[in-house]
Amino acid sequence: MIAPGVGPGMDRLDPAGLYELAPDVPALDAPVLVQALDGFVDAGSATSLARTQILDRLPSQVVAVFDHDQLHDYRARRPAMLFAGDHWESYDAPQLALHLVTDETGVPFLLLAGPEPDAQWERFVAAVQQLVEHFGVRLTIGLNAIPMALPHTRPVGVIAHSRDKELIKGYEPWVGTVQVPASAGHLLEHRLAEAGHASAGFAVHVPQYVSQADFPAAAVVLLREVGTLAGLTLPLADLEFAAARTREAIDEQVAGSPEVAAVVAALEAQYDAFVAGRGKGLTADDGSLLEDGELPSADELGAELERFLAERTDP
């Protein structure tokens, strides 16, 4: 059983039966846990690309598997099946699991990957907290990517967030108070912080006009930020190559459309004016950067996240 939590009803939640630990899991020395769930806003597929890069390029093993039948809405997100001529050949069963991964220098860390639960969020969070305590996790880091009215020709921005200000020291807030749709990953970060566990997250900015396609440059930034905060060496070469090719393709398409080129030029001018204003003390009382009409306001950002979720269609 876990220690009593701090959220509503947390003391009554029992994660028993929600996951199964693998046998013979090696002892870990205060690892970092990276949370990269599917299902919430993932503009440019940045979180998905980062997660895939980790699992494809680094040694890993599954150390805990969640009971997906308790968490997944199969009619809302139907798994794929392969029909071959006259019979069902295979079923792509969803898996929500905790992976033990080794970085490029041999440092172990944990990766929580798979579909975001459709149900039992609080019980799921209690289960992850139990795993955090079981493995002695020293820090949990969540990944997100959000669409923003920014040009692809400028550096990918990032929003860092945490209750512990030391973890995000040096990062400038982009927005003040804003209400956005909840996610299981954000609830996990919130509940862990309430329980006294170190937790943080990064949300990279993806240009709105490419947010429905893969944007590897944002995945590169996510992995760099995680590596810096967690002290991990993560593979970047493949994504950096893909980011360069994607940039060339976008530039080619923009050059072929005067209308699109004009929009990008306007976004560049807005972005440059916004960045220039940073050095002039243009901040609000809450410490966030003043938009002054140059970048989306907090309310506009929340509305954009709502729109992105409503329009998102999974392949």
C-alpha positions as a printed Julia matrix, in Angstrom:
315×3 Matrix{Float64}:
   0.0     0.0     0.0
   1.13    3.54   -0.65
   1.38    6.19    2.0
  -1.71    8.42    2.24
  -1.79   10.95   -0.59
  -2.81   14.57   -0.52
  -5.34   14.81   -3.34
  -9.1    14.35   -2.92
  -9.69   10.75   -1.89
  -6.03    9.82   -2.33
  -5.96    8.11    1.05
  -8.63    5.68   -0.21
  -6.95    4.78   -3.49
  -5.34    1.38   -3.76
  -3.24    0.78   -6.88
  -3.07   -2.96   -6.13
  -3.92   -4.88   -9.29
  -3.4    -1.94  -11.61
   0.12   -2.96  -12.64
   2.47   -5.91  -12.46
   6.18   -5.71  -11.71
   8.59   -7.79  -13.77
  10.66  -10.35  -11.87
  14.35   -9.83  -11.16
  14.41   -6.06  -11.71
  17.9    -4.79  -10.86
  18.39   -2.41   -7.96
  18.54    1.24   -9.04
  20.35    4.17   -7.45
  17.95    7.14   -7.38
  17.02    7.09  -11.09
  15.15    9.76  -13.05
  11.73    8.9   -14.47
  10.76   10.4   -17.84
   7.01   10.5   -18.53
   6.07   10.44  -22.22
   2.42    9.37  -22.51
   0.33    9.44  -25.69
  -3.08   11.05  -25.89
  -2.67   14.7   -24.91
  -1.44   17.58  -27.07
   1.6    16.43  -29.05
   2.15   19.11  -31.66
   4.58   18.02  -34.32
   4.59   14.54  -32.71
   7.54   15.83  -30.7
   6.87   13.71  -27.61
   6.23   10.63  -29.72
   9.42   11.17  -31.72
  11.47   11.66  -28.55
  10.0     8.56  -26.92
  10.58    6.44  -30.04
  14.15    7.66  -30.28
  14.83    6.56  -26.71
  13.3     3.11  -27.09
  14.77    2.44  -30.55
  18.31    3.65  -29.88
  18.97    2.73  -26.25
  18.96   -0.64  -24.44
  15.76   -1.11  -22.45
  13.59   -3.64  -20.67
  10.03   -3.5   -19.36
   9.96   -3.46  -15.55
   6.23   -2.83  -14.97
   3.12   -3.24  -17.12
  -0.23   -1.6   -16.4
  -3.53   -3.46  -16.81
  -4.77   -1.66  -19.89
  -8.24   -3.2   -19.74
  -8.88   -1.09  -16.64
  -7.58    2.15  -18.14
  -8.31    2.2   -21.88
 -11.49    3.17  -23.74
 -11.26    0.8   -26.68
 -14.23    2.3   -28.53
 -12.75    5.82  -28.36
  -9.26    4.71  -29.38
  -9.58    1.44  -31.25
  -6.37   -0.61  -31.6
  -5.45   -1.83  -35.08
  -5.95   -5.39  -36.33
  -4.51   -6.89  -39.51
  -6.82   -8.89  -41.79
  -4.92  -11.16  -44.19
  -7.09  -12.52  -46.99
  -9.4   -14.77  -45.01
  -8.37  -14.43  -41.37
  -7.25  -12.05  -38.65
  -3.46  -12.08  -38.69
  -2.54   -9.88  -35.72
  -3.72   -7.46  -33.07
  -1.75   -4.36  -32.1
  -2.46   -4.48  -28.37
  -1.89   -1.17  -26.56
   0.68   -1.25  -23.79
   1.23    1.21  -20.97
   4.5     0.27  -19.33
   7.47    1.42  -17.32
  10.77    0.78  -19.09
  14.25    0.63  -17.6
  16.56    2.34  -20.11
  20.32    2.84  -20.18
  21.65    6.08  -21.68
  24.68    6.35  -23.96
  27.1     6.46  -21.01
  25.54    3.56  -19.1
  23.36    5.6   -16.71
  19.99    3.88  -16.03
  16.71    5.78  -16.0
  13.0     4.95  -16.21
  10.6     5.78  -19.05
   6.82    5.72  -18.62
   5.38    5.22  -22.11
   2.1     4.25  -23.7
  -1.44    5.57  -24.14
  -2.68    8.08  -21.59
  -5.32    6.39  -19.39
  -8.91    7.15  -20.31
 -10.14    6.32  -16.79
  -9.02    6.05  -13.15
  -6.55    8.92  -13.36
  -6.18    9.31   -9.6
  -5.64    5.58   -9.1
  -3.16    5.55  -11.97
  -1.27    8.46  -10.4
  -1.27    6.63   -7.06
   0.19    3.58   -8.82
   2.94    5.63  -10.47
   3.71    7.27   -7.12
   4.03    3.79   -5.63
   6.52    2.9    -8.39
   8.39    6.16   -7.81
   8.81    5.2    -4.17
   9.62    1.56   -4.97
  12.47    2.49   -7.3
  13.64    5.49   -5.27
  13.07    7.91   -8.16
  14.76   11.25   -7.45
  13.04   13.28  -10.19
  10.14   12.83  -12.61
  10.15   14.8   -15.89
   7.15   15.08  -18.21
   7.22   15.81  -21.95
   4.74   17.86  -24.0
   4.62   19.8   -27.25
   2.14   22.61  -27.93
   1.21   24.56  -31.09
   2.21   28.21  -31.06
   1.98   31.13  -33.48
   5.72   31.09  -34.1
   7.87   30.73  -37.24
   9.82   27.55  -38.03
  12.8    29.73  -38.92
  13.51   30.63  -35.3
  14.82   28.44  -32.44
  12.34   26.07  -30.85
  11.17   27.58  -27.57
  10.37   25.66  -24.41
   8.21   26.19  -21.34
   9.66   24.66  -18.17
   7.36   24.09  -15.21
   7.76   22.79  -11.66
   6.68   23.55   -8.1
  10.4    23.49   -7.24
  11.75   26.75   -8.67
  15.33   25.5    -8.41
  14.59   22.83  -11.01
  13.57   25.44  -13.59
  15.96   28.19  -12.59
  17.03   30.21  -15.62
  13.86   29.57  -17.64
  11.66   32.59  -18.33
   7.87   32.1   -18.03
   5.98   32.55  -21.29
   2.49   32.91  -19.86
   0.92   33.85  -16.55
  -2.17   32.11  -15.2
  -3.95   30.04  -17.84
  -6.59   27.32  -17.74
  -5.99   24.46  -20.18
  -7.36   20.95  -20.68
  -5.97   18.5   -18.12
  -3.82   15.49  -18.87
  -2.87   12.46  -16.82
   0.78   13.46  -17.16
   0.19   16.93  -15.76
  -1.91   15.51  -12.94
   0.95   13.14  -12.15
   3.4    16.04  -11.93
   0.97   17.96   -9.71
   0.25   15.05   -7.34
   3.91   14.05   -7.04
   4.81   17.62   -6.09
   2.03   17.66   -3.49
   3.41   14.43   -2.04
   6.91   15.89   -1.77
   8.47   14.19   -4.79
  10.57   16.28   -7.19
   8.75   16.69  -10.5
   9.02   18.95  -13.52
   8.04   19.15  -17.16
   8.95   20.66  -20.5
   6.59   21.8   -23.27
   8.24   22.71  -26.55
   6.73   25.22  -28.98
   5.83   23.91  -32.42
   4.85   26.3   -35.23
   1.1    26.13  -35.56
   1.18   25.62  -39.33
   3.27   22.41  -39.04
   1.78   21.08  -35.8
  -0.11   18.25  -37.51
   3.04   16.85  -39.15
   6.25   15.49  -37.66
   8.55   18.28  -36.47
  11.77   16.57  -35.31
  13.45   19.84  -34.27
  11.07   20.02  -31.3
  11.89   16.44  -30.28
  15.59   17.34  -30.31
  14.93   20.19  -27.89
  12.88   17.94  -25.59
  15.66   15.37  -25.36
  18.29   18.07  -24.82
  16.3    19.63  -21.99
  15.7    16.26  -20.33
  19.36   15.34  -20.7
  20.51   18.59  -19.13
  18.12   18.47  -16.16
  18.48   14.72  -15.54
  22.18   14.39  -16.26
  21.55   11.91  -19.08
  23.23   11.48  -22.46
  20.48   10.8   -24.98
  20.78   10.01  -28.72
  20.17   13.02  -30.94
  21.9    12.37  -34.27
  18.95   10.74  -36.06
  16.52   13.42  -34.97
  18.96   16.22  -35.85
  19.31   14.78  -39.36
  15.54   14.46  -39.7
  15.1    18.03  -38.41
  17.44   19.36  -41.11
  15.57   17.48  -43.84
  12.22   18.67  -42.5
  13.44   22.27  -42.43
  14.48   22.0   -46.07
  11.08   20.61  -47.04
   9.19   23.34  -45.18
  11.4    26.07  -46.66
  10.73   24.68  -50.13
   6.97   24.7   -49.61
   7.02   28.22  -48.15
   9.11   29.5   -51.06
   6.52   28.09  -53.47
   3.63   30.07  -51.97
   3.8    33.87  -51.69
   0.81   33.84  -49.34
   2.44   31.39  -46.93
   5.76   33.21  -47.2
   4.03   36.44  -46.15
   2.53   34.75  -43.1
   5.89   33.32  -42.07
   7.54   36.71  -42.54
   4.91   38.31  -40.3
   5.48   35.66  -37.63
   9.22   36.28  -37.84
   8.72   40.0   -37.3
   6.42   39.36  -34.31
   8.81   36.83  -32.8
  11.85   39.1   -33.21
  10.01   42.02  -31.63
   8.93   39.8   -28.74
  12.46   38.51  -28.11
  13.87   42.04  -28.32
  11.37   43.11  -25.67
  12.78   40.56  -23.23
  15.8    42.7   -22.67
  13.66   45.76  -21.89
  11.99   44.44  -18.77
   8.65   43.8   -20.45
   7.27   41.45  -17.81
   3.95   41.2   -16.06
   3.38   41.25  -12.31
   3.33   37.45  -12.27
   6.74   37.25  -13.93
   5.54   36.13  -17.35
   6.61   37.92  -20.52
   4.24   40.57  -21.78
   2.86   39.75  -25.2
   1.77   43.29  -26.16
   0.0    41.76  -29.14
   3.12   40.03  -30.42
   2.49   36.47  -29.19
  -0.67   34.65  -28.03
  -2.03   35.64  -24.64
  -2.63   33.05  -21.93
  -6.32   32.83  -22.86
  -5.47   32.48  -26.55
  -2.99   29.73  -25.74
  -5.63   27.84  -23.78
  -8.11   28.23  -26.64
  -5.5    27.01  -29.11
  -4.88   23.87  -27.06
  -8.64   23.25  -27.02
  -8.79   23.68  -30.81
  -5.79   21.42  -31.4
  -7.34   18.64  -29.31
 -10.67   18.99  -31.1
  -9.11   18.81  -34.58
  -6.57   16.07  -33.85
  -7.15   12.83  -35.73
  -4.99    9.8   -34.99
  -3.9     7.68  -37.99
